[in-house]
Each structure stands twice: as C-alpha cells, then as structure tokens.
Short mmCIF file of C-alpha atoms in Angstrom, two decimals:
data_model
loop_
_atom_site.label_atom_id
_atom_site.label_comp_id
_atom_site.label_asym_id
_atom_site.label_seq_id
_atom_site.Cartn_x
_atom_site.Cartn_y
_atom_site.Cartn_z
CA GLY Q 186 0.83 -13.76 -11.93
CA ALA Q 187 2.91 -11.48 -14.14
CA ALA Q 188 2.49 -8.52 -11.83
CA GLY Q 189 3.44 -10.38 -8.67
CA LEU Q 190 0.32 -11.08 -6.66
CA THR Q 191 -0.33 -9.66 -3.22
CA THR Q 192 -0.90 -13.06 -1.68
CA ASP Q 193 0.80 -15.84 0.25
CA ASP Q 194 1.19 -19.47 -0.70
CA GLN Q 195 -2.23 -20.88 0.21
CA THR Q 196 -1.03 -24.43 0.97
CA ASN Q 197 -2.67 -25.58 4.26
CA ALA Q 198 -3.61 -21.92 4.88
CA ASP Q 199 -6.30 -22.68 7.49
CA LYS Q 200 -4.00 -24.93 9.51
CA ARG Q 201 -1.17 -22.41 9.33
CA ARG Q 202 -3.49 -19.66 10.57
CA LYS Q 203 -4.59 -21.89 13.47
CA ASP Q 204 -0.91 -22.47 14.28
CA GLY Q 205 -0.39 -18.72 14.64
CA GLU Q 206 0.96 -17.72 11.21
CA PHE Q 207 -0.38 -14.68 9.37
CA VAL Q 208 -1.43 -15.90 5.88
CA ARG Q 209 -2.69 -13.24 3.47
CA GLY Q 210 -5.75 -14.14 1.41
CA VAL Q 211 -6.29 -14.04 -2.35
CA SER Q 212 -7.69 -11.18 -4.44
CA THR Q 213 -10.41 -12.50 -6.74
CA ALA Q 214 -11.45 -9.54 -8.94
CA ARG Q 215 -8.77 -9.78 -11.62
CA ASN Q 216 -9.67 -8.03 -14.87
CA TRP Q 217 -7.27 -5.95 -16.99
CA ILE Q 218 -7.64 -2.60 -18.69
CA GLU Q 219 -6.36 -2.94 -22.26
CA GLU Q 220 -5.25 -0.69 -25.12
CA SER Q 221 -8.03 -1.81 -27.43
CA ASP Q 222 -11.28 -0.06 -28.30
CA ASP Q 223 -13.23 -3.32 -28.18
CA ALA Q 224 -11.80 -4.47 -24.85
CA GLN Q 225 -14.19 -5.05 -21.95
CA TYR Q 226 -12.23 -2.37 -20.09
CA PRO Q 227 -10.48 -0.04 -22.55
CA VAL Q 228 -8.04 2.71 -21.58
CA GLU Q 229 -10.15 5.81 -21.10
CA ALA Q 230 -9.66 8.99 -19.08
CA GLY Q 231 -12.37 9.70 -16.50
CA ARG Q 232 -13.94 6.25 -16.65
CA TYR Q 233 -12.23 4.51 -13.72
CA HIS Q 234 -12.33 5.16 -10.00
CA LEU Q 235 -10.17 4.08 -7.06
CA TYR Q 236 -11.43 3.25 -3.59
CA VAL Q 237 -8.54 3.39 -1.10
CA ALA Q 238 -7.56 3.77 2.54
CA TYR Q 239 -4.40 5.76 3.25
CA ASN Q 240 -3.27 3.49 6.09
CA CYS Q 241 -3.31 0.39 3.87
CA PRO Q 242 0.15 -0.15 2.28
CA TRP Q 243 -1.35 -2.02 -0.68
CA CYS Q 244 -3.53 1.02 -1.40
CA HIS Q 245 -0.50 3.25 -0.91
CA ARG Q 246 1.47 1.70 -3.77
CA VAL Q 247 -1.49 2.12 -6.11
CA LEU Q 248 -1.83 5.77 -5.05
CA LEU Q 249 1.92 6.22 -5.63
CA GLY Q 250 1.50 4.92 -9.18
CA ARG Q 251 -1.40 7.30 -9.81
CA ALA Q 252 0.52 10.28 -8.40
CA VAL Q 253 4.01 9.66 -9.83
CA GLN Q 254 2.74 8.69 -13.29
CA GLY Q 255 0.48 11.77 -13.24
CA LEU Q 256 -2.95 10.17 -13.47
CA GLU Q 257 -4.82 12.38 -11.01
CA ASP Q 258 -7.03 13.78 -13.79
CA VAL Q 259 -7.48 10.36 -15.39
CA VAL Q 260 -8.53 8.15 -12.45
CA SER Q 261 -10.72 9.62 -9.67
CA VAL Q 262 -10.43 8.50 -6.03
CA ASP Q 263 -12.41 8.21 -2.79
CA VAL Q 264 -10.67 7.79 0.57
CA LEU Q 265 -12.05 5.54 3.32
CA PHE Q 266 -11.66 6.12 7.04
CA PRO Q 267 -8.53 4.43 8.46
CA ASN Q 268 -10.44 2.44 11.10
CA ARG Q 269 -12.89 -0.28 10.14
CA SER Q 270 -16.38 -0.94 11.48
CA GLY Q 271 -17.07 -2.13 15.02
CA GLU Q 272 -19.18 -4.97 16.42
CA ASP Q 273 -22.18 -2.67 16.91
CA GLU Q 274 -22.51 -1.54 13.28
CA PRO Q 275 -25.31 -2.74 10.96
CA LEU Q 276 -23.13 -4.88 8.69
CA GLY Q 277 -20.89 -6.11 11.49
CA PRO Q 278 -17.21 -5.62 12.32
CA ASN Q 279 -13.99 -5.25 10.35
CA LEU Q 280 -15.39 -3.55 7.24
CA TRP Q 281 -13.82 -0.60 5.41
CA LYS Q 282 -16.20 2.35 5.54
CA PHE Q 283 -16.71 5.98 4.61
CA GLU Q 284 -16.65 8.45 7.52
CA PRO Q 285 -16.26 11.96 6.04
CA ASP Q 286 -17.18 13.56 9.38
CA GLY Q 287 -14.93 11.24 11.39
CA GLN Q 288 -15.86 9.22 14.45
CA VAL Q 289 -15.06 8.69 18.12
CA GLY Q 290 -12.18 6.24 18.31
CA GLN Q 291 -11.55 3.36 20.65
CA ASN Q 292 -9.54 5.81 22.79
CA GLY Q 293 -12.53 8.12 23.34
CA LYS Q 294 -11.28 10.90 21.07
CA HIS Q 295 -13.19 12.16 18.03
CA VAL Q 296 -10.94 12.02 14.99
CA SER Q 297 -11.50 13.13 11.40
CA PHE Q 298 -9.30 13.66 8.35
CA PRO Q 299 -9.66 16.22 5.53
CA SER Q 300 -8.99 13.62 2.82
CA CYS Q 301 -11.61 11.10 3.99
CA ASN Q 302 -14.75 11.62 1.95
CA ALA Q 303 -18.09 10.00 1.11
CA ASP Q 304 -18.56 7.47 -1.69
CA SER Q 305 -18.86 9.82 -4.67
CA VAL Q 306 -19.77 7.11 -7.18
CA MET Q 307 -22.13 4.58 -5.59
CA GLY Q 308 -23.24 6.46 -2.48
CA LYS Q 309 -22.52 3.52 -0.19
CA LYS Q 310 -21.40 3.48 3.45
CA TYR Q 311 -19.23 0.33 3.33
CA ILE Q 312 -16.90 -1.05 0.66
CA LYS Q 313 -18.62 -4.43 1.04
CA GLU Q 314 -21.77 -2.75 -0.34
CA VAL Q 315 -19.86 -1.55 -3.42
CA TYR Q 316 -18.77 -5.13 -4.09
CA GLU Q 317 -22.31 -6.43 -3.60
CA ALA Q 318 -23.76 -3.82 -5.97
CA ALA Q 319 -21.29 -5.10 -8.58
CA GLY Q 320 -22.32 -8.72 -7.99
CA ILE Q 321 -19.43 -9.85 -5.78
CA ASP Q 322 -20.50 -11.15 -2.36
CA ASP Q 323 -17.31 -12.64 -0.92
CA GLN Q 324 -14.90 -9.67 -0.98
CA LYS Q 325 -14.39 -6.59 1.22
CA SER Q 326 -10.80 -5.49 0.57
CA VAL Q 327 -9.20 -2.38 -0.86
CA PRO Q 328 -7.75 -1.04 -3.10
CA LEU Q 329 -10.59 -1.38 -5.53
CA LEU Q 330 -10.51 -0.19 -9.15
CA PHE Q 331 -14.08 0.48 -10.28
CA ASP Q 332 -15.56 1.10 -13.72
CA LYS Q 333 -18.01 4.00 -13.43
CA LYS Q 334 -19.49 3.28 -16.88
CA THR Q 335 -20.59 -0.33 -16.31
CA LYS Q 336 -20.72 -0.14 -12.47
CA THR Q 337 -18.48 -3.19 -12.27
CA ILE Q 338 -15.23 -3.98 -10.48
CA VAL Q 339 -12.12 -4.11 -12.64
CA SER Q 340 -9.64 -5.30 -10.02
CA ASN Q 341 -8.86 -5.53 -6.31
CA GLU Q 342 -5.29 -6.80 -6.81
CA SER Q 343 -2.96 -3.91 -5.97
CA ALA Q 344 0.03 -5.31 -7.88
CA GLU Q 345 -1.99 -5.48 -11.08
CA ILE Q 346 -3.63 -2.07 -10.63
CA LEU Q 347 -0.16 -0.54 -10.19
CA ARG Q 348 1.08 -2.40 -13.28
CA MET Q 349 -1.83 -1.04 -15.33
CA PHE Q 350 -1.14 2.52 -14.16
CA GLY Q 351 2.50 2.24 -15.26
CA THR Q 352 1.86 0.57 -18.62
CA VAL Q 353 -1.50 0.94 -20.42
CA PHE Q 354 -2.36 4.23 -18.70
CA ARG Q 355 1.07 5.72 -19.35
CA THR Q 356 0.15 7.01 -22.81
CA ILE Q 357 -2.59 9.25 -21.35
CA SER Q 358 -0.63 10.28 -18.25
CA LYS Q 359 0.77 13.70 -17.43
CA ASN Q 360 4.28 12.31 -16.87
CA GLU Q 361 4.55 9.96 -19.84
CA LYS Q 362 7.98 11.26 -20.90
CA GLU Q 363 9.62 11.52 -17.45
CA ILE Q 364 8.24 8.35 -15.82
CA ASN Q 365 8.40 4.77 -17.08
CA LEU Q 366 7.55 2.47 -14.18
CA TYR Q 367 7.97 -0.79 -16.09
CA PRO Q 368 10.56 -0.30 -18.87
CA GLU Q 369 10.84 -3.29 -21.19
CA GLU Q 370 14.59 -3.72 -20.79
CA SER Q 371 14.36 -3.95 -16.97
CA ARG Q 372 11.24 -6.06 -16.50
CA GLY Q 373 13.03 -9.24 -15.42
CA LYS Q 374 14.98 -7.40 -12.75
CA ILE Q 375 11.91 -5.46 -11.55
CA ASP Q 376 9.91 -8.69 -11.19
CA GLU Q 377 12.75 -10.30 -9.25
CA ILE Q 378 13.04 -7.39 -6.80
CA ASN Q 379 9.24 -7.19 -6.46
CA ASP Q 380 9.14 -10.82 -5.34
CA PHE Q 381 11.96 -10.32 -2.84
CA VAL Q 382 10.49 -7.08 -1.42
CA TYR Q 383 7.04 -8.62 -1.05
CA LYS Q 384 8.27 -11.67 0.85
CA ALA Q 385 10.91 -10.10 3.10
CA ILE Q 386 9.64 -6.54 3.61
CA ALA Q 387 6.06 -5.70 2.56
CA ASN Q 388 4.31 -8.89 3.66
CA GLY Q 389 7.21 -9.89 5.91
CA ALA Q 390 6.36 -6.99 8.21
CA TYR Q 391 2.83 -8.36 8.60
CA LYS Q 392 4.19 -11.86 9.27
CA ALA Q 393 6.14 -10.36 12.17
CA GLY Q 394 3.34 -8.12 13.43
CA PHE Q 395 0.27 -10.33 13.13
CA SER Q 396 1.54 -13.85 13.73
CA SER Q 397 0.83 -15.12 17.24
CA LYS Q 398 3.57 -17.76 17.30
CA GLN Q 399 7.00 -16.66 18.57
CA GLU Q 400 8.91 -18.75 16.03
CA VAL Q 401 7.01 -17.29 13.08
CA TYR Q 402 7.61 -13.76 14.42
CA GLU Q 403 11.34 -14.38 14.92
CA ASN Q 404 11.78 -15.82 11.41
CA ALA Q 405 9.94 -12.86 9.89
CA TYR Q 406 11.99 -10.43 12.02
CA ASP Q 407 15.26 -11.97 10.81
CA SER Q 408 14.12 -11.98 7.16
CA PHE Q 409 12.96 -8.37 7.39
CA PHE Q 410 16.30 -7.01 8.64
CA THR Q 411 18.33 -9.26 6.33
CA GLY Q 412 16.17 -7.79 3.55
CA LEU Q 413 16.94 -4.23 4.65
CA ASP Q 414 20.67 -5.03 4.65
CA GLU Q 415 20.38 -6.34 1.11
CA LEU Q 416 18.41 -3.31 -0.06
CA ASP Q 417 20.94 -0.96 1.52
CA SER Q 418 23.66 -2.78 -0.40
CA ILE Q 419 21.77 -2.52 -3.72
CA LEU Q 420 21.24 1.21 -3.12
CA SER Q 421 24.93 1.79 -2.39
CA SER Q 422 25.61 1.61 -6.14
CA ASN Q 423 22.18 2.48 -7.63
CA THR Q 424 20.15 5.67 -7.27
CA PHE Q 425 16.97 3.56 -7.37
CA LEU Q 426 16.43 -0.20 -7.10
CA VAL Q 427 16.88 -0.78 -10.83
CA GLY Q 428 19.30 1.85 -12.09
CA ASP Q 429 18.99 5.63 -12.22
CA SER Q 430 15.21 5.99 -12.57
CA ALA Q 431 12.33 5.09 -10.29
CA THR Q 432 10.34 2.04 -11.36
CA GLU Q 433 7.44 0.01 -10.07
CA ALA Q 434 9.88 -1.80 -7.75
CA ASP Q 435 10.63 1.45 -5.90
CA LEU Q 436 6.93 2.29 -5.58
CA ARG Q 437 6.27 -1.12 -4.05
CA LEU Q 438 9.08 -0.74 -1.52
CA PHE Q 439 8.16 2.79 -0.41
CA PRO Q 440 4.94 2.04 1.59
CA PRO Q 441 6.47 -0.32 4.18
CA LEU Q 442 9.55 1.88 4.60
CA PHE Q 443 7.43 5.05 4.94
CA ARG Q 444 5.65 3.28 7.83
CA PHE Q 445 8.69 1.62 9.36
CA ASP Q 446 10.02 4.05 11.99
CA PRO Q 447 6.65 5.62 13.00
CA VAL Q 448 4.55 2.43 12.94
CA TYR Q 449 6.16 -0.96 12.26
CA HIS Q 450 9.11 -0.46 14.64
CA SER Q 451 6.77 -0.57 17.66
CA ARG Q 452 3.46 -1.93 16.37
CA PHE Q 453 5.04 -4.92 14.56
CA LYS Q 454 7.92 -5.30 17.05
CA LEU Q 455 10.48 -4.77 14.27
CA ASN Q 456 12.79 -2.93 16.65
CA LYS Q 457 16.32 -4.03 15.78
CA LYS Q 458 17.15 -0.75 14.03
CA ASN Q 459 15.60 2.46 12.74
CA LEU Q 460 15.48 3.37 9.07
CA TRP Q 461 17.92 6.26 9.48
CA GLU Q 462 20.61 3.71 10.40
CA TYR Q 463 20.59 2.52 6.78
CA LYS Q 464 22.53 5.26 5.01
CA ASN Q 465 21.71 4.29 1.42
CA ILE Q 466 18.05 3.50 2.05
CA TRP Q 467 17.68 6.87 3.79
CA ARG Q 468 19.22 8.69 0.81
CA TRP Q 469 16.83 6.74 -1.46
CA MET Q 470 13.87 7.91 0.64
CA GLY Q 471 14.93 11.49 -0.12
CA ASP Q 472 15.06 10.73 -3.85
CA MET Q 473 11.64 9.09 -3.66
CA MET Q 474 10.15 12.10 -1.85
CA ALA Q 475 11.37 14.31 -4.71
CA LEU Q 476 9.44 12.40 -7.41
CA PRO Q 477 6.51 14.19 -9.10
CA GLY Q 478 3.22 14.08 -7.20
CA MET Q 479 4.74 12.61 -4.03
CA ASP Q 480 3.58 15.22 -1.54
CA SER Q 481 -0.08 14.23 -1.86
CA VAL Q 482 0.75 10.61 -0.98
CA SER Q 483 3.46 11.06 1.66
CA ASN Q 484 2.47 14.11 3.71
CA ALA Q 485 1.78 14.55 7.44
CA GLU Q 486 -1.94 13.74 7.17
CA PHE Q 487 -1.14 10.59 5.21
CA LEU Q 488 1.18 9.39 7.98
CA GLN Q 489 -1.34 10.34 10.68
CA GLN Q 490 -3.95 8.19 8.95
CA CYS Q 491 -1.43 5.32 8.95
CA LYS Q 492 -0.91 5.71 12.70
CA GLN Q 493 -4.66 5.94 13.32
CA GLY Q 494 -5.24 2.78 11.29
CA TYR Q 495 -2.56 0.66 12.95
CA PHE Q 496 -2.71 1.86 16.56
CA GLY Q 497 -6.34 3.01 16.78
CA ARG Q 498 -7.74 -0.52 16.52
CA THR Q 499 -5.49 -2.49 18.87
CA GLY Q 500 -5.00 -2.71 22.61
CA ASN Q 501 -6.31 0.44 24.29
CA GLY Q 502 -6.60 2.30 20.96
CA THR Q 503 -4.28 5.16 21.87
CA VAL Q 504 -2.38 6.65 18.93
CA PRO Q 505 1.26 7.63 19.62
CA LEU Q 506 2.20 11.31 19.25
CA GLY Q 507 5.75 10.56 18.07
CA PRO Q 508 8.19 10.05 16.61
CA VAL Q 509 8.81 13.76 16.04
CA GLY Q 510 9.81 15.04 12.60
CA TYR Q 511 8.22 12.40 10.38
CA PRO Q 512 7.54 12.33 7.46
CA GLU Q 513 9.37 15.63 6.76
CA CYS Q 514 12.74 14.13 7.71
CA TYR Q 515 12.51 11.70 4.77
CA LYS Q 516 13.28 14.63 2.50
CA ILE Q 517 16.69 15.15 4.14
CA LYS Q 518 18.90 12.67 2.27
CA HIS Q 519 21.92 12.77 4.57
CA TRP Q 520 20.10 13.30 7.85
CA THR Q 521 21.61 11.92 11.05
CA HIS Q 522 19.59 11.30 14.16
#
C-alpha cells in the first residue's frame, strides 16, 4: 500500500512459520480519514481515539506522529498494560488488556504504570472485545484507531494511521507550520527509506528475535547491522533521514532504535554492537529527542513499559534493571560510553 504496510510477504506463510521463520500477519481494518465533509470518516477534532500499548513499536510510531505533529487535543488515547493475558483468563491467553491497577507478573512482583488506564470509550477489559463490539471477530492487534461517533474501527494498520496523522490531520494540528511529516517533494525518498527500515530494522529485529531457526536468525542479524551501517552513512551528511527536517521516515525508525540497547541487544540477540557505537545515529537520536512533544513518548516510564513487555513474558519473567542511564542518554548527542 501507499503508506508501506506493516506486514511480511504472505507467500507460504504457514510453512515458513513451521520452518521457524517469524512471519508478521496482515492488518485488515483499513479505512482512511479524508478531508471531505461527506466522507465516511471526515477529519474532525475530538472524534477519534487511539488504543495503544507503549511496549509495541508499531504503536510507538503512531504515538510519535500524534505527539510530534501536536494532535494530543485532537485524538484521545488509552494505554493498555504491557503484558498480555495469561492462560487462566476468561478470554484466554495472548490478548492485549487494560490493567489500570497493574498485576502480579510472571516474576512474582506486582507492577503498575501511571499511564496505563481503563478503556475510557467502550468500557471493555480486552482489545478483542473492542473489535467484537465493532463487528470484527478475527482481530486482536494494536494500535487501533477508533471512531467514537459511529463506534466503528477506522484502522489497525500503524503505517496508515501515522500517514493520516501527518497529512489529513496536519491542518488541525498544533504544529502545522513547524512539522510536515510527508512533504510532497520528498515522498518518493520517504517511501523508499520506509521500505528499507521496515525490512532491515523494524521487522528485521523481530525476524532475529522470534525466529527459531538459526539460519533465519543469522540472516536477520546480518541484515540488521548492515542496515545500521547504511543509516549511519546517510546520517553523516543529513540531519534527518531525508534532509534537514524530521519526516515520517524518522518517526518509523525511532521505535526500534529507542529499544535497541536496553531491549533488542539482549532479548533479540542483536549483540554485535551498541547504538552509541554509531556516531551519526547517536547524534540523530539527540535531534529526535528534541522534537516537540517527544518527552511524553520517550521518557523513563515509556522505556520501563517496553522492558516489562519484552522481558516480563519470556523465560523466567524477570525484567532487567539496566542498562543504566537510558533513555536520558539519548539526549546527549556526542555522548561516549
């Protein structure tokens, strides 16, 4: 699709999964918000609502678009707990859920987060129930863009939600003049970088971390670090990925790199280097952290939810205390370890 779908090639997907490869599924709720009064989903402040989980990188890029474009007063949000349901829960395991009071984790420790709240729109416990209330029975993923007026689901494709935030919503955003996430003259280049970042870095990290076949892991590992080398080279002559201003391409790259040192390096076995060894990428992280609205979507609690989500559901469920200094060190452009 035009916005670069968050999905893998589905050819022989079942067989590839059986052979140990991680193959991401397809988002099926795919409507667009349009700048037309008679559209099914017109641009309108206060009408739309996001359901997200902070630990999910696909949710993160959508939240980045909302924050950087300045749409906090335009699109409301509810935040799910970073760990999904267990075997003993009424609707079964592996479902995103609301836990405003927290829960006892796999490691025996009660954990809660200030940002995790209850479903303020539909009053549901699980995201699957929000889908079912809107007439969709086969989906359970986030992010989810919801229409509060018609109680229907606009989209669950993160790439397209981010694209909408940076285009049709821009005219009613707080940062319309300063931020243009998808400028017309750069669209070809942005799309090209989006495709590369998705394959090598964003989904590539998952290929390394969740594939059970050594060969698939090793190929993903090599592609990931080759990708970082290429990005470091691009950023040696550009402030951002496409010139001097942040675009959608930068917002799509930020979530996996924000997670890299504290999470992916150990959890996904991507341990060839640390992010601080890439001088130009590290400087870029500092420039990204300085964008408007970034603190709300890149602070210490945000990172702690990421760690809880990735480590709190695997192995013995213990969540690492380190590395020390993250995410604050991302703000130091010329930091050395």
